[in-house]
Coordinates of C-alpha atoms in Angstrom, one line a residue:
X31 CA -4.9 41.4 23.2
X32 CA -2.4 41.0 25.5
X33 CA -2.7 41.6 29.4
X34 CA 0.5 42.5 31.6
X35 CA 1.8 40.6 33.8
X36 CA 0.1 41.9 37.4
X37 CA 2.6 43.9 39.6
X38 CA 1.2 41.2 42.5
X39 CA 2.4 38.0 40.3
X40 CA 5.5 39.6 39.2
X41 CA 7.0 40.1 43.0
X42 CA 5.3 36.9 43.8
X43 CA 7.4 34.6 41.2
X44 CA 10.4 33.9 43.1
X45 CA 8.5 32.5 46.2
X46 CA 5.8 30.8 43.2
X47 CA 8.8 28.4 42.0
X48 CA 10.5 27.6 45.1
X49 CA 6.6 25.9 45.7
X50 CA 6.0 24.7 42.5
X51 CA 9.5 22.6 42.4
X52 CA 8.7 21.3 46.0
X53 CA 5.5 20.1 45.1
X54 CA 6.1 19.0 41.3
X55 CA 6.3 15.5 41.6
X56 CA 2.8 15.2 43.3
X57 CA 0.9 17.4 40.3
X58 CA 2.3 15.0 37.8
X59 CA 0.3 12.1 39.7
X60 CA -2.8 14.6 40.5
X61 CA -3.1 15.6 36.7
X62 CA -4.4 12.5 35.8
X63 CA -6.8 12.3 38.6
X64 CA -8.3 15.7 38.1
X65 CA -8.0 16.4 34.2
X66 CA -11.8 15.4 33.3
X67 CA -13.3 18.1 35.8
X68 CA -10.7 20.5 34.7
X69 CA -11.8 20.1 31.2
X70 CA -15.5 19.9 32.2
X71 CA -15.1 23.2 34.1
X72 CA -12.4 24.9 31.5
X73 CA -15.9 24.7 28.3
X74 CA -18.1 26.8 31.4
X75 CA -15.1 29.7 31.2
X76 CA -13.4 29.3 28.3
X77 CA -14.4 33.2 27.4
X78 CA -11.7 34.3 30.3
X79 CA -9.0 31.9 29.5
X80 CA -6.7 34.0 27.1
X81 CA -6.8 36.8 29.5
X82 CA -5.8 34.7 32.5
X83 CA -3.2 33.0 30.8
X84 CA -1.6 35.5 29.4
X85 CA -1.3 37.2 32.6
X86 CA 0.1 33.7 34.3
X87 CA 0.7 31.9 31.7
X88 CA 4.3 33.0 30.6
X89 CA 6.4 31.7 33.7
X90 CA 4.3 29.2 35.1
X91 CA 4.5 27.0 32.2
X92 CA 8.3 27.2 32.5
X93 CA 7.7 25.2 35.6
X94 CA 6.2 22.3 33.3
X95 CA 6.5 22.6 30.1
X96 CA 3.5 21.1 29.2
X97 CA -0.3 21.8 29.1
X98 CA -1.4 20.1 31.9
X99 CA 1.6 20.6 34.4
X100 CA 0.8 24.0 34.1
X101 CA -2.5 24.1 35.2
X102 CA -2.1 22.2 38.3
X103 CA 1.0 24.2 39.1
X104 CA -0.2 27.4 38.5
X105 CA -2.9 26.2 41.2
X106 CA -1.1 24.7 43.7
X107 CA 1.7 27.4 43.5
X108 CA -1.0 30.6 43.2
X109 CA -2.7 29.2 46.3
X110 CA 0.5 29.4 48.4
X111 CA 1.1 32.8 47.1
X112 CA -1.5 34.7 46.3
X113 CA -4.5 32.8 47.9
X114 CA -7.4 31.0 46.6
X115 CA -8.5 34.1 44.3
X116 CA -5.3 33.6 42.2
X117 CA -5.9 29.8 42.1
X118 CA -9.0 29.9 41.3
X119 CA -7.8 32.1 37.8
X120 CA -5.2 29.9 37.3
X121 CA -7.8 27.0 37.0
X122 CA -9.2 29.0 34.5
X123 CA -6.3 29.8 32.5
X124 CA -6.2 25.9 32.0
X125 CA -7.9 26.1 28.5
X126 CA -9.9 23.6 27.1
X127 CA -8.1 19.9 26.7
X128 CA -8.2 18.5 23.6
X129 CA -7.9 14.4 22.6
X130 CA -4.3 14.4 22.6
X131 CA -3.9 16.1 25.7
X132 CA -2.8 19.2 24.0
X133 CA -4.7 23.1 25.3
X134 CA -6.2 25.3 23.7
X135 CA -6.3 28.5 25.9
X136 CA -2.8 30.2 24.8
X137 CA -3.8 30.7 21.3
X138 CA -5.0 34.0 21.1
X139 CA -1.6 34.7 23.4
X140 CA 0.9 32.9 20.8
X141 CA -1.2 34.2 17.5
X142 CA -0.8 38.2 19.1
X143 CA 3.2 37.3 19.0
X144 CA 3.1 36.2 15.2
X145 CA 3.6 32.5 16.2
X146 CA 2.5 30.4 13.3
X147 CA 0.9 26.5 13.9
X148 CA -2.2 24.5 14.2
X149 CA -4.9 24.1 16.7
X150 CA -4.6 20.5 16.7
X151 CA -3.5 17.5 15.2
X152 CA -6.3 15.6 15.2
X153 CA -9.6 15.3 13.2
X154 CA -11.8 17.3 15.4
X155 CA -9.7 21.1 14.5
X156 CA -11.0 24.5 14.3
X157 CA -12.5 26.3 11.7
X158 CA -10.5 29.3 10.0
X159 CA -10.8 31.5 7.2
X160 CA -8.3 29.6 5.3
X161 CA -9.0 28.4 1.7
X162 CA -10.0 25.1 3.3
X163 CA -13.0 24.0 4.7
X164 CA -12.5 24.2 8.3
X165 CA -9.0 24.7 8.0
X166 CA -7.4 24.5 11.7
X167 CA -6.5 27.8 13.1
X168 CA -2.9 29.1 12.6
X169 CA -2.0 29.3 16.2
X170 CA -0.1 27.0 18.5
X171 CA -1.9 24.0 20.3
X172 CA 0.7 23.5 23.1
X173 CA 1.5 25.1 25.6
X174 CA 4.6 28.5 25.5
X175 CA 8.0 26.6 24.6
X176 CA 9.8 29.6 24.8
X177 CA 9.3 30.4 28.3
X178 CA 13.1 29.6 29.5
X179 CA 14.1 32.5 27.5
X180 CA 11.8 34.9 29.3
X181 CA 13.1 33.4 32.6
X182 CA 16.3 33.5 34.0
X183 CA 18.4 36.0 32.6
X184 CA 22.2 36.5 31.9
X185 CA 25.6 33.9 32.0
X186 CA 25.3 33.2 35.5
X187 CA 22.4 31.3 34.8
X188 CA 23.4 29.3 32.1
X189 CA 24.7 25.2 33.1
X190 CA 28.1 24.8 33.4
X191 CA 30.2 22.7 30.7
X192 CA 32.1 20.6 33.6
X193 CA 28.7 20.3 35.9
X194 CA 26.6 19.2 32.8
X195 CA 29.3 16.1 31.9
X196 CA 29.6 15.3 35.4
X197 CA 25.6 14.8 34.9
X198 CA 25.1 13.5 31.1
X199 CA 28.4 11.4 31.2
X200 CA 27.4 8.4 32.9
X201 CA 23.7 8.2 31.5
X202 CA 25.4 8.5 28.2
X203 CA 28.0 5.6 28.5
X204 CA 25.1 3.1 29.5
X205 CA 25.7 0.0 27.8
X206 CA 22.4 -0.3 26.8
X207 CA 22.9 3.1 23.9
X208 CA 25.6 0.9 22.6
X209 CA 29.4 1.7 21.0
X210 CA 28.5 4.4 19.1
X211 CA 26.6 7.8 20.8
X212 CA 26.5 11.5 20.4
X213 CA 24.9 14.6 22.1
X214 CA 24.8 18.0 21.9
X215 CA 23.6 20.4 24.4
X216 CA 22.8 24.0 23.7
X217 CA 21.8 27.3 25.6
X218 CA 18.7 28.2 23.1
X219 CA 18.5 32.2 24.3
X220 CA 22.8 32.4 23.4
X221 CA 23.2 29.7 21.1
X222 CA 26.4 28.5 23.2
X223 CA 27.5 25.1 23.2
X224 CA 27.1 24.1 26.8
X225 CA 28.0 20.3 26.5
X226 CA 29.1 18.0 23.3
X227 CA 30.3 14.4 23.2
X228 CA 30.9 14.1 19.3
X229 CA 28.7 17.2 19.0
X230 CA 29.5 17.4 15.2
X231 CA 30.2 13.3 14.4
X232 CA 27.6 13.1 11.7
X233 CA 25.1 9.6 12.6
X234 CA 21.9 7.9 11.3
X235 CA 19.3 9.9 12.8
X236 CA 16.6 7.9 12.2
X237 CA 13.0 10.2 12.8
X238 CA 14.6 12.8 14.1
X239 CA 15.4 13.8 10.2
X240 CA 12.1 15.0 10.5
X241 CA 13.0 18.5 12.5
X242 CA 15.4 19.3 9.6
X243 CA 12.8 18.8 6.9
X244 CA 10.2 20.8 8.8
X245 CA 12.6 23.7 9.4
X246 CA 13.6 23.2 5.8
X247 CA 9.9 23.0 4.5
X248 CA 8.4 26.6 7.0
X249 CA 11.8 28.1 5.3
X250 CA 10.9 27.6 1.5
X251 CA 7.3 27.5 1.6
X252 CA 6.5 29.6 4.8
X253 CA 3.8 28.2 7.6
X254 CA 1.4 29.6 5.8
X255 CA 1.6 27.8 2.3
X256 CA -1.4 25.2 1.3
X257 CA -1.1 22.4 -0.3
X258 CA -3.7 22.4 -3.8
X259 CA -5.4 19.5 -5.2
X260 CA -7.5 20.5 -8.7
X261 CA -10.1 19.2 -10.9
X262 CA -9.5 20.1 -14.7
X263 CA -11.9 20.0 -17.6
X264 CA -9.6 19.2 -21.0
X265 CA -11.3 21.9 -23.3
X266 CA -14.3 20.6 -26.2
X267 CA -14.6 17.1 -24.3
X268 CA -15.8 15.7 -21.4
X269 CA -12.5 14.4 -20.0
X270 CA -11.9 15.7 -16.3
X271 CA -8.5 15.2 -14.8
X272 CA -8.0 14.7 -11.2
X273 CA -4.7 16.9 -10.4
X274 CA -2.4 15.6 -7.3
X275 CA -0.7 18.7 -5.8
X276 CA 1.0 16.2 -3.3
X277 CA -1.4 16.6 0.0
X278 CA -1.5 13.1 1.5
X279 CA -4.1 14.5 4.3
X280 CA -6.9 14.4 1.6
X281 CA -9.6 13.0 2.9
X282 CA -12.9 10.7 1.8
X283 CA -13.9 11.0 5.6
X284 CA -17.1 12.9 6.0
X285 CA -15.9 14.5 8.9
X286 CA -12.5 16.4 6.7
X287 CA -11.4 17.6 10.9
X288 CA -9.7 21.0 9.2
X289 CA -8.2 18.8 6.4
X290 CA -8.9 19.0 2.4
X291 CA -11.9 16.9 1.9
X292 CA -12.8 15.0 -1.0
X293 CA -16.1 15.0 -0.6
X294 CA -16.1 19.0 -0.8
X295 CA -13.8 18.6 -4.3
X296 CA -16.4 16.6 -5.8
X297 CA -19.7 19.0 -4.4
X298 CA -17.7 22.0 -6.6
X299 CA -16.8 19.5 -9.3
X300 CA -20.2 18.5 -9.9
X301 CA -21.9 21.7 -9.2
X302 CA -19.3 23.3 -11.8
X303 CA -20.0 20.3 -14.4
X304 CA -24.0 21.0 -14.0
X305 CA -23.0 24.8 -15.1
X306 CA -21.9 22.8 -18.3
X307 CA -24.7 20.8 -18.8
X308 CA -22.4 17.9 -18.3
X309 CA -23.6 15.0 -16.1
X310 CA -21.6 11.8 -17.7
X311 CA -17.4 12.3 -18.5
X312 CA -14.7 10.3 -18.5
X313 CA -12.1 10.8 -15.4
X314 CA -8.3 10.2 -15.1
X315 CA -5.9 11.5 -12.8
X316 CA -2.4 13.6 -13.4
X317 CA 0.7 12.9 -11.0
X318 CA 3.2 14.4 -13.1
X319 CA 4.0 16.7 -10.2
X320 CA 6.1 14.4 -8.7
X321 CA 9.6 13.0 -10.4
X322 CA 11.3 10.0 -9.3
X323 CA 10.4 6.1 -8.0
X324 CA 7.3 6.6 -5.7
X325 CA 8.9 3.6 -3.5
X326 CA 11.4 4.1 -0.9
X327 CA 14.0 1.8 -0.4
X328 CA 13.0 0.2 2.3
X329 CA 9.9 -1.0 0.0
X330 CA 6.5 -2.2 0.4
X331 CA 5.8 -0.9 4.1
X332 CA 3.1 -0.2 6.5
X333 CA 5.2 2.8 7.6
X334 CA 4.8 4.5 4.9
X335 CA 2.4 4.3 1.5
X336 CA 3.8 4.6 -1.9
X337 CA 5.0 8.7 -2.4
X338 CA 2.7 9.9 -4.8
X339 CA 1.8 13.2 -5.5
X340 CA -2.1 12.0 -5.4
X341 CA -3.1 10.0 -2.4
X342 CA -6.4 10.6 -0.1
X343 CA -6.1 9.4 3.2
X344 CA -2.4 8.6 3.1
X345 CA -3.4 5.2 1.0
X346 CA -4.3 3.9 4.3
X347 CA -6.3 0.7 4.1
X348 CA -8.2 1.5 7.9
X349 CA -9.5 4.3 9.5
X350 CA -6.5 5.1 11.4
X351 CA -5.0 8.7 11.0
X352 CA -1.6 8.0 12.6
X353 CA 0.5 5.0 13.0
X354 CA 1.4 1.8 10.8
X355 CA -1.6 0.5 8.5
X356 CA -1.2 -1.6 5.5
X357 CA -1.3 1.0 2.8
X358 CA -2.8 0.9 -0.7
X359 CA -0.4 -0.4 -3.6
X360 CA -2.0 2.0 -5.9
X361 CA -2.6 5.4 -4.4
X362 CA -3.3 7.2 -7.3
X363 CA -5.9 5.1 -8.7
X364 CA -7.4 4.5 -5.4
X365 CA -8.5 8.3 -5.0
X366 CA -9.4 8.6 -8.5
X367 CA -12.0 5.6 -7.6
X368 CA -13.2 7.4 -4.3
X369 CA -13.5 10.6 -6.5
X370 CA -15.7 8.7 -9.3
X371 CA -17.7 7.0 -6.4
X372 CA -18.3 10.4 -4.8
X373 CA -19.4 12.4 -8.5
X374 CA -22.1 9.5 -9.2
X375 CA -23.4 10.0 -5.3
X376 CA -23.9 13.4 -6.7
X377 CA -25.7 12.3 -10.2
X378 CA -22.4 13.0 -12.7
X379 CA -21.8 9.6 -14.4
X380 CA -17.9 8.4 -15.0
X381 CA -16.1 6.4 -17.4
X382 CA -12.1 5.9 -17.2
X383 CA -10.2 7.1 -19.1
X384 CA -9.0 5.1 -22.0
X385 CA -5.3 5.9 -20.9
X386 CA -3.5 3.1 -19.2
X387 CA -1.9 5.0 -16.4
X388 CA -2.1 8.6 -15.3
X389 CA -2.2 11.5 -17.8
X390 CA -0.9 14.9 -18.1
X391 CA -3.2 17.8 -18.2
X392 CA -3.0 19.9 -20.7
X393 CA -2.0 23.8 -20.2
X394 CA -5.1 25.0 -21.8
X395 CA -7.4 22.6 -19.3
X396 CA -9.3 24.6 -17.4
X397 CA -9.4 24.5 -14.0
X398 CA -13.1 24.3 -12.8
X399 CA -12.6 22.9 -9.1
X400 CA -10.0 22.9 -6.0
X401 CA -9.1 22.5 -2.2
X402 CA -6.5 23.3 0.0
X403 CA -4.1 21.4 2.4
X404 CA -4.4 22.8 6.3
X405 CA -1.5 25.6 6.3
X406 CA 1.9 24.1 6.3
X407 CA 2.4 24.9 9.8
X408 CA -0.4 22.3 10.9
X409 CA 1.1 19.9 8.7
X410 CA 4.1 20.3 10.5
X411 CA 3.0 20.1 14.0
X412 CA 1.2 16.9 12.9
X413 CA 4.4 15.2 11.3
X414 CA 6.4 15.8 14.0
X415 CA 4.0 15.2 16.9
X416 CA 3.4 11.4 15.4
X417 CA 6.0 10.9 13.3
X418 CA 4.0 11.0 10.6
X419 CA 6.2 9.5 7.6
X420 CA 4.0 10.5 4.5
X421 CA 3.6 13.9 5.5
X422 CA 7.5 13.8 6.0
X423 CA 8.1 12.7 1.8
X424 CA 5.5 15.2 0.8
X425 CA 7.2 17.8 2.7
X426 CA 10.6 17.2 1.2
X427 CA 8.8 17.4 -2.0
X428 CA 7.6 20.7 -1.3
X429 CA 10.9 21.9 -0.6
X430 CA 12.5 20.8 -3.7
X431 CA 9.8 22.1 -5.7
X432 CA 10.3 25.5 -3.9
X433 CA 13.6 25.3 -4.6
X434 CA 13.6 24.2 -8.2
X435 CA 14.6 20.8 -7.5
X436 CA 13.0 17.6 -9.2
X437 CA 10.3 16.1 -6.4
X438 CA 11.7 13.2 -5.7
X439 CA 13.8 11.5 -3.0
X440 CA 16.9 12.5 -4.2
X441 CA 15.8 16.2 -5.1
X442 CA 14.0 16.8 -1.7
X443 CA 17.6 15.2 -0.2
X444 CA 19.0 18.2 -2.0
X445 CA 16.7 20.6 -1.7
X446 CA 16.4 20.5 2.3
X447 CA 20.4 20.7 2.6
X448 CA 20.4 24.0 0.5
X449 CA 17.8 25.0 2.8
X450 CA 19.6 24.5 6.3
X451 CA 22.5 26.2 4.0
X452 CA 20.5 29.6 3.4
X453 CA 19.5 29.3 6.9
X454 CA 23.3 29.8 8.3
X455 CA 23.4 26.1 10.0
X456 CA 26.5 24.4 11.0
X457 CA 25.8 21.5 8.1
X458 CA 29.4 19.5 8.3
X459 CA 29.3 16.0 7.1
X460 CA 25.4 15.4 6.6
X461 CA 23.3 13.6 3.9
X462 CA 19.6 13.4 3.4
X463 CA 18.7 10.0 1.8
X464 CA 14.7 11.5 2.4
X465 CA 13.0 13.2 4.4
X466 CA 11.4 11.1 6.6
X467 CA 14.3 9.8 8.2
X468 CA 13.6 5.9 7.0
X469 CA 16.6 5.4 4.9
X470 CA 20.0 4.2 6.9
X471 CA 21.7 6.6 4.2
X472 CA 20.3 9.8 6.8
X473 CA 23.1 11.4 8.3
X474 CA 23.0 14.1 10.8
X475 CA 24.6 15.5 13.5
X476 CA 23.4 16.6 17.0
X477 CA 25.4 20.2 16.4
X478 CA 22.8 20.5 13.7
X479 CA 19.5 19.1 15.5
X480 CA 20.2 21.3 18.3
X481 CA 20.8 24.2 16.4
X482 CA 18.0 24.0 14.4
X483 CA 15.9 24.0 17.4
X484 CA 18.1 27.2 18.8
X485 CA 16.8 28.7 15.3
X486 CA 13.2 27.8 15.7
X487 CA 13.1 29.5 19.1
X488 CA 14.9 32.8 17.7
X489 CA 13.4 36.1 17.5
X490 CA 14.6 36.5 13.7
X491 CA 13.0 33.2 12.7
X492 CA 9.5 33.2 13.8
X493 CA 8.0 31.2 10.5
X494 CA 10.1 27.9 12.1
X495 CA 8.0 28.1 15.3
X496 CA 5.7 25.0 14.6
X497 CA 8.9 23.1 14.7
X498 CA 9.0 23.6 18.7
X499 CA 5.2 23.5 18.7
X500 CA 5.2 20.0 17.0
X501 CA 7.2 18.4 19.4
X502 CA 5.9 15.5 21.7
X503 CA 4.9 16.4 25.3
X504 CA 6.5 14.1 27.2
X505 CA 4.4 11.7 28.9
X506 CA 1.3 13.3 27.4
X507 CA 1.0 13.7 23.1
X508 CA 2.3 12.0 20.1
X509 CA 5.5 9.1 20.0
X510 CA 6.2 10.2 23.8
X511 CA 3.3 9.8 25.2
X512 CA 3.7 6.5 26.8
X513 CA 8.0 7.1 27.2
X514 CA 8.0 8.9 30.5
X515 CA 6.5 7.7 33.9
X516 CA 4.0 10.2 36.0
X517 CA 6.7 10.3 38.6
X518 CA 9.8 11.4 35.9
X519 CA 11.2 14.6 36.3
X520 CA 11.1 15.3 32.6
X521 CA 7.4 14.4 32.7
X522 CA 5.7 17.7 30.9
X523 CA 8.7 19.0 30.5
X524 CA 10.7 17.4 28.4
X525 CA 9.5 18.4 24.6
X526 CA 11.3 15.7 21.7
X527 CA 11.2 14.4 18.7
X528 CA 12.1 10.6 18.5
X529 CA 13.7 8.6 16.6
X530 CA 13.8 4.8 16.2
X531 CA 15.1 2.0 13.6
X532 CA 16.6 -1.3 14.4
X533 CA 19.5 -0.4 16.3
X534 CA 18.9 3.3 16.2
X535 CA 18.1 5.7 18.6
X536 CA 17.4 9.4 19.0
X537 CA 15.8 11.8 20.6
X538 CA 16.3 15.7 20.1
X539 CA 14.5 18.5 21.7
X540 CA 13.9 21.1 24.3
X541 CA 13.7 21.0 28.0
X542 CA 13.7 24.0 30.8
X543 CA 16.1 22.9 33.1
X544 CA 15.7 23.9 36.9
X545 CA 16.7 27.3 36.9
X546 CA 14.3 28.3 33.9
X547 CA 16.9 28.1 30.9
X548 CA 15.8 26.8 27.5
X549 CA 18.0 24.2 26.5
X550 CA 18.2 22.4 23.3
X551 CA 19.8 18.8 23.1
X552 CA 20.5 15.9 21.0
X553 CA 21.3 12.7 22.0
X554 CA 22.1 10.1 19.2
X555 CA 23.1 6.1 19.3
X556 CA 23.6 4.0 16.9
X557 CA 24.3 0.2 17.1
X558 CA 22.0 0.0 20.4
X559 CA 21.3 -3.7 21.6
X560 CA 17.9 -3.1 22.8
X561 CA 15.2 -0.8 21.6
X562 CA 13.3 -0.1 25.0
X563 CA 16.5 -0.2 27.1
X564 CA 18.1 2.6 25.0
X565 CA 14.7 4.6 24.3
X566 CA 14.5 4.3 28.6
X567 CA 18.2 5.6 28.5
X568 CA 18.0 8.6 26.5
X569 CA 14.6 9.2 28.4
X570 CA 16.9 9.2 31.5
X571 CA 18.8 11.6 30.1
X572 CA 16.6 14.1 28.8
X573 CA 14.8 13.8 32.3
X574 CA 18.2 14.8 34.0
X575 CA 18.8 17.9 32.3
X576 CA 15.7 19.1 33.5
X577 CA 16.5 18.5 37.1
X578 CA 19.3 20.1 36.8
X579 CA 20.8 23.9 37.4
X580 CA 24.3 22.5 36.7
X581 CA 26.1 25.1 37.7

């Protein structure tokens, strides 16, 4: 359900942001001060936060743009407008915090407008009735990113082309983003071109490949697509075939957090073997799926395991969900071991296979056990929000198979540009080497990243959603949350997708500025001298369109 917007809050607004800008900089530093009693006090009332957000929820997080901003400045704003009984409901529309810094409270809100994404990134998700067990709930985790269209309304509003280079000129000649830059800056609720330096000169984009696979992947597949992993029985024998459907968020971990679990494939596995009077078999596994070398060319590397369309746990070697960790050599094999391990826990003996390698299963095996990824859309959020590189390759691979496209590299490469084609996008002179945005042979341009965020935020494309949803809260979730200082003005606000190689740097995303417009922008820099200087650069940059009504 939905509540209106109260008459009282609606004549209020105007005097609400005049406040909320004035006293900005000071929430950013209170946040961190008050977030554990927040979160304490947000489990006691969590039953009223949908309906208090809702109400509240739609311009005040324009003043942020990110979960926690927006609580403290719906307080501190409320309380000079509407008095302590407002404030004290805009504590409560604060929603439940989870690990990452990420709220909870507007999913019933974003789930009534169709939105599609996950709960959360991390291990400890909701439960849904998806096909997997405890499969995180459909709905956006962060806070509204498309409140700068609901806000100021018509041209007059938008920035101006000359007051935005007067702005983003000298930040963008710093010496420190090196000879060669880009940008692009776009009015998201028009789609207007409001600044470009090199808008459509086509550079290594590093990471930030990754929004043009996720838009490519919620195009093909839709949010909702899962990801299948299958157990077969060949028929007359007792030889079970482990089936990769080319989910590397399988998981051995007892706690699955909304992810396929092993453990749960080999509970039906077994129980369906028992049905057979079968307790001892022989068990290989089938990664025919996939086409292609499994290694990228940047090798062995603890970015990124081999891209096999039967890993568990992204072949990582530790605990760790997110991140670089040594990765296994031999993905394939290493799940099929964890599988066998997991079917003698539950009293069904295994021998390998007397084939070499992988097998093939035949059409006629019988399928007599399954589970399914978390819905695309979560995968999504959770690649983009850490720059998650496997889930990146797997992704490209379910576009190309979509598509009819061999899964590999090269086909994914393919299969994504034919996407962005079908989806009207100004394409020019780009290449996809992968999908994760690894490969030097990446070429994109900020005309594009900008407008595929333009498209993600439109009305007629509500299936790309999870593409704004994903994006790192500045100073708060994924690759940005250690970027931006409490005291930055793009603090909260500032919503991007990074991207970093050795002398590469990007960063594309949205930001409201200060008169409530959505923006989209692109900044891109190639040859930089220094990673931290240029990262702190673009930073600046991002930082100053928000501060800015440009006009």
């Amino acid at each position: 359900m939905v509540v209106p917007e109260p008459k009282v809050w609606r004549a209020a607004r105007p005097h609400v942001v005049r406040v909320a800008r004035a006293v900005k900089p000071g929430v950013v530093r209170m946040t961190h001060a008050v977030k554990p009693g927040a979160a304490r006090v947000a489990r006691v009332v969590k039953p009223g936060v949908v309906r208090v957000t809702s109400a509240v929820g739609a311009r005040s997080s324009r003043l942020t743009g990110s979960t926690k901003n927006l609580t403290n400045l719906q307080l501190t704003a409320g309380a000079a407008t509407l008095g302590l009984v407002l404030s004290a409901g805009a504590v409560l529309a604060a929603g439940p915090w989870d690990s990452t810094g990420q709220r909870t409270a507007e999913r019933d809100w974003a789930a009534s407008h169709g939105h599609e994404g996950g709960a959360d990134h991390g291990r400890n998700s909701g439960t849904s009735s998806g096909t997997a067990q405890g499969a995180p709930k459909p709905a956006p985790s962060a806070p509204s990113v498309l409140t700068g269209l609901g806000g100021a309304s018509g041209a007059d509003s938008m920035p101006g082309g000359d007051a935005l280079a007067a702005v983003l000129d000298p930040l963008l000649e710093a010496p420190a983003l090196g000879p060669r830059r880009a940008a692009a800056v776009v009015d998201v609720k028009t789609g207007e071109l409001l600044y470009g330096k090199g808008a459509d000169d086509a550079l290594t984009p590093a990471s930030t490949t990754k929004i043009a696979t996720a838009a490519a992947a919620l195009s093909a597949a839709g949010p909702d697509h899962r990801i299948e992993t299958r157990v077969v029985l060949e028929p007359g024998s007792d030889e079970v075939v482990l089936v990769g459907g080319g989910d590397p968020t399988l998981t051995a971990h007892k706690d699955a957090g909304g992810y396929a679990s092993l453990r749960t494939l080999a509970d039906r596995t077994a129980a369906a073997l028992a049905k057979r009077h079968l307790n001892e078999i022989t068990l290989a596994h089938d990664t025919s799926l996939y086409d292609g070398p499994v290694l990228h060319t940047i090798g062995h590397d603890d970015n990124l395991a081999p891209v096999t369309a039967l890993m568990v746990d992204e072949a990582r070697q530790n605990d760790s969900t997110s991140g670089t960790a040594t990765r296994s050599l031999d993905p394939p094999a290493d799940a099929t071991r964890a599988f066998a391990d997991l079917l003698e826990d539950r009293g069904i003996k295994t021998a390998k296979s007397p084939a070499a390698g992988p097998v093939t299963a035949s059409k006629k095996a019988e399928e007599i056990a399954s589970v399914s990824s978390a819905p695309l859309s979560t995968l999504v959020e959770r690649m983009l929000t850490h720059s998650d590189n496997d889930i990146a390759e797997a992704l490209a691979r379910q576009v190309a198979l979509a598509a009819g496209e061999p899964a590999s590299f090269e086909g994914g490469g393919a299969a994504i540009k034919k996407e962005l084609k079908k989806l009207e996008l100004p394409l020019g002179d780009i290449a996809f080497a992968d999908g994760s945005g690894l490969s030097r042979g990446d070429r994109l341009t900020p005309a594009l990243l900008t407008s595929l965020l333009a498209a993600a935020a439109s009305p007629s494309h509500p299936e790309l959603r999870p593409v704004l949803t994903g994006l790192p809260v500045a100073g708060f979730t994924g690759t940005l949350r250690t970027r931006y200082p409490a005291d930055s003005t793009g603090t909260g606000v500032v919503r991007a997708k990074t991207g970093t190689l050795t002398g590469v740097n990007t960063l594309a995303g949205t930001v409201v500025d200060a008169d409530g417009r959505l923006l989209s922008f692109a900044f891109m820099a190639t040859e930089t001298p220094s990673r931290d200087q240029a990262q702190a650069a673009l930073d600046k940059a991002a930082s100053a369109l928000a501060n800015c009504g440009c006009r």
